[in-house]
Amino acid sequence: MKVFAFTALAVMAQEEDRKVPPQTPGQRIEQLKRHVGRLMVDHFDGCAKRATWEDKLTKILSRAEAAFNRDCGFFDPNVANGGPSPSRRRRQADDDEVRYSETDAIASINGITGGIRKFADRYISECGGQKANKHIVNKANKWRSKLTDKFNNGC
């Protein structure tokens, strides 16, 4: 019984160490922009359209940030991950860390585009275009499939 209690405490302490420190939406956008730049350098450096793709992904993130800065953006530091709005009824995973891998391009693509989708769902889900048409989420999904295809089949 004592071994079980000790093991349980050790596991709980380890889980607390893995938690990502709280970030504001602006910090999340900046982190995603850095990851986009690293993705292009690390995995798409030989592609002729690398700079164009980076600009387009950065523009999507800038639009998401601009939408957040309007009145419709939501952020509450007292809510898990700062959002989504408590009025939202959809359940979502609590994995908050944007994953980036210098060696695994597909995992990096999925982590970055997943981070863009999570940002849209958490912080700008009540904004017009996002609420009605899921513009940012759809663009993230499009770029996930496009970059995965380009990586797998060559530029």
GROMACS .gro file of C-alpha atoms in nm:
model
  155
    1MET     CA    1   0.000   0.000   0.000
    2LYS     CA    2   0.285   0.239   0.083
    3VAL     CA    3   0.450   0.161  -0.250
    4PHE     CA    4   0.126   0.247  -0.433
    5ALA     CA    5   0.095   0.580  -0.250
    6PHE     CA    6   0.457   0.668  -0.325
    7THR     CA    7   0.415   0.573  -0.693
    8ALA     CA    8   0.096   0.778  -0.720
    9LEU     CA    9   0.270   1.083  -0.573
   10ALA     CA   10   0.565   1.041  -0.810
   11VAL     CA   11   0.334   1.021  -1.113
   12MET     CA   12   0.140   1.331  -1.005
   13ALA     CA   13   0.462   1.526  -0.951
   14GLN     CA   14   0.586   1.423  -1.295
   15GLU     CA   15   0.259   1.536  -1.459
   16GLU     CA   16   0.289   1.877  -1.293
   17ASP     CA   17   0.638   1.916  -1.440
   18ARG     CA   18   0.504   1.858  -1.792
   19LYS     CA   19   0.240   2.129  -1.780
   20VAL     CA   20   0.296   2.416  -2.017
   21PRO     CA   21   0.315   2.756  -1.850
   22PRO     CA   22   0.014   2.978  -1.919
   23GLN     CA   23   0.045   3.191  -2.229
   24THR     CA   24  -0.152   3.483  -2.360
   25PRO     CA   25  -0.301   3.459  -2.710
   26GLY     CA   26  -0.036   3.701  -2.837
   27GLN     CA   27   0.239   3.475  -2.706
   28ARG     CA   28   0.074   3.174  -2.870
   29ILE     CA   29   0.060   3.351  -3.207
   30GLU     CA   30   0.427   3.451  -3.181
   31GLN     CA   31   0.522   3.093  -3.093
   32LEU     CA   32   0.329   2.963  -3.395
   33LYS     CA   33   0.499   3.218  -3.622
   34ARG     CA   34   0.841   3.108  -3.496
   35HIS     CA   35   0.750   2.743  -3.555
   36VAL     CA   36   0.632   2.819  -3.910
   37GLY     CA   37   0.967   2.983  -3.984
   38ARG     CA   38   1.159   2.690  -3.838
   39LEU     CA   39   0.943   2.440  -4.029
   40MET     CA   40   1.022   2.606  -4.359
   41VAL     CA   41   1.396   2.624  -4.288
   42ASP     CA   42   1.427   2.274  -4.141
   43HIS     CA   43   1.204   2.076  -4.378
   44PHE     CA   44   1.124   2.282  -4.690
   45ASP     CA   45   1.450   2.467  -4.749
   46GLY     CA   46   1.493   2.320  -5.097
   47CYS     CA   47   1.147   2.421  -5.216
   48ALA     CA   48   1.118   2.716  -5.451
   49LYS     CA   49   0.790   2.834  -5.292
   50ARG     CA   50   0.912   2.805  -4.932
   51ALA     CA   51   0.909   3.182  -4.872
   52THR     CA   52   0.563   3.216  -5.025
   53TRP     CA   53   0.425   2.938  -4.805
   54GLU     CA   54   0.581   3.095  -4.497
   55ASP     CA   55   0.432   3.435  -4.585
   56LYS     CA   56   0.086   3.285  -4.637
   57LEU     CA   57   0.090   3.092  -4.308
   58THR     CA   58   0.217   3.400  -4.126
   59LYS     CA   59  -0.062   3.606  -4.285
   60ILE     CA   60  -0.322   3.355  -4.156
   61LEU     CA   61  -0.176   3.392  -3.807
   62SER     CA   62  -0.179   3.772  -3.837
   63ARG     CA   63  -0.545   3.763  -3.941
   64ALA     CA   64  -0.626   3.541  -3.644
   65GLU     CA   65  -0.446   3.783  -3.414
   66ALA     CA   66  -0.631   4.080  -3.567
   67ALA     CA   67  -0.963   3.899  -3.515
   68PHE     CA   68  -0.871   3.833  -3.153
   69ASN     CA   69  -0.794   4.202  -3.100
   70ARG     CA   70  -1.145   4.297  -3.211
   71ASP     CA   71  -1.431   4.297  -2.960
   72CYS     CA   72  -1.525   3.938  -3.043
   73GLY     CA   73  -1.198   3.787  -2.917
   74PHE     CA   74  -1.216   3.592  -2.591
   75PHE     CA   75  -0.945   3.539  -2.330
   76ASP     CA   76  -0.994   3.469  -1.961
   77PRO     CA   77  -0.683   3.374  -1.762
   78ASN     CA   78  -0.908   3.201  -1.509
   79VAL     CA   79  -1.038   2.952  -1.768
   80ALA     CA   80  -0.826   2.653  -1.870
   81ASN     CA   81  -0.600   2.755  -2.163
   82GLY     CA   82  -0.759   3.103  -2.154
   83GLY     CA   83  -1.060   2.983  -2.350
   84PRO     CA   84  -1.289   2.882  -2.508
   85SER     CA   85  -1.574   3.088  -2.382
   86PRO     CA   86  -1.763   2.903  -2.106
   87SER     CA   87  -2.076   2.932  -2.320
   88ARG     CA   88  -1.918   2.692  -2.570
   89ARG     CA   89  -2.055   2.343  -2.531
   90ARG     CA   90  -1.800   2.147  -2.730
   91ARG     CA   91  -1.547   1.930  -2.549
   92GLN     CA   92  -1.183   1.958  -2.638
   93ALA     CA   93  -0.857   1.793  -2.543
   94ASP     CA   94  -0.642   1.980  -2.292
   95ASP     CA   95  -0.316   1.921  -2.478
   96ASP     CA   96  -0.200   2.279  -2.495
   97GLU     CA   97   0.155   2.246  -2.616
   98VAL     CA   98   0.231   2.321  -2.980
   99ARG     CA   99   0.460   2.042  -3.085
  100TYR     CA  100   0.756   2.103  -3.313
  101SER     CA  101   1.014   1.849  -3.419
  102GLU     CA  102   1.336   1.927  -3.600
  103THR     CA  103   1.345   1.569  -3.730
  104ASP     CA  104   0.980   1.482  -3.802
  105ALA     CA  105   0.823   1.714  -4.058
  106ILE     CA  106   0.478   1.554  -4.048
  107ALA     CA  107   0.456   1.588  -3.669
  108SER     CA  108   0.565   1.951  -3.701
  109ILE     CA  109   0.308   2.024  -3.971
  110ASN     CA  110   0.036   1.863  -3.760
  111GLY     CA  111   0.149   2.048  -3.448
  112ILE     CA  112   0.154   2.389  -3.614
  113THR     CA  113  -0.175   2.354  -3.802
  114GLY     CA  114  -0.334   2.201  -3.492
  115GLY     CA  115  -0.213   2.502  -3.294
  116ILE     CA  116  -0.374   2.737  -3.546
  117ARG     CA  117  -0.702   2.546  -3.521
  118LYS     CA  118  -0.692   2.548  -3.140
  119PHE     CA  119  -0.625   2.922  -3.138
  120ALA     CA  120  -0.928   2.981  -3.360
  121ASP     CA  121  -1.151   2.755  -3.151
  122ARG     CA  122  -1.040   2.898  -2.818
  123TYR     CA  123  -1.003   3.268  -2.875
  124ILE     CA  124  -1.194   3.378  -3.186
  125SER     CA  125  -1.477   3.125  -3.207
  126GLU     CA  126  -1.733   3.402  -3.153
  127CYS     CA  127  -1.598   3.626  -3.431
  128GLY     CA  128  -1.809   3.656  -3.747
  129GLY     CA  129  -1.618   3.464  -4.014
  130GLN     CA  130  -1.493   3.205  -3.769
  131LYS     CA  131  -1.832   3.149  -3.607
  132ALA     CA  132  -2.023   3.122  -3.934
  133ASN     CA  133  -1.771   2.964  -4.171
  134LYS     CA  134  -1.467   2.847  -3.969
  135HIS     CA  135  -1.234   3.039  -4.203
  136ILE     CA  136  -0.916   3.000  -3.996
  137VAL     CA  137  -0.984   2.634  -3.914
  138ASN     CA  138  -1.048   2.557  -4.281
  139LYS     CA  139  -0.727   2.734  -4.385
  140ALA     CA  140  -0.529   2.539  -4.124
  141ASN     CA  141  -0.676   2.213  -4.254
  142LYS     CA  142  -0.595   2.311  -4.612
  143TRP     CA  143  -0.234   2.391  -4.523
  144ARG     CA  144  -0.198   2.069  -4.325
  145SER     CA  145  -0.293   1.863  -4.630
  146LYS     CA  146  -0.095   2.081  -4.873
  147LEU     CA  147   0.229   2.077  -4.674
  148THR     CA  148   0.197   1.706  -4.597
  149ASP     CA  149   0.152   1.637  -4.968
  150LYS     CA  150   0.446   1.859  -5.063
  151PHE     CA  151   0.669   1.692  -4.806
  152ASN     CA  152   0.571   1.338  -4.907
  153ASN     CA  153   0.578   1.393  -5.284
  154GLY     CA  154   0.843   1.661  -5.315
  155CYS     CA  155   0.812   2.028  -5.388
   0.00000   0.00000   0.00000
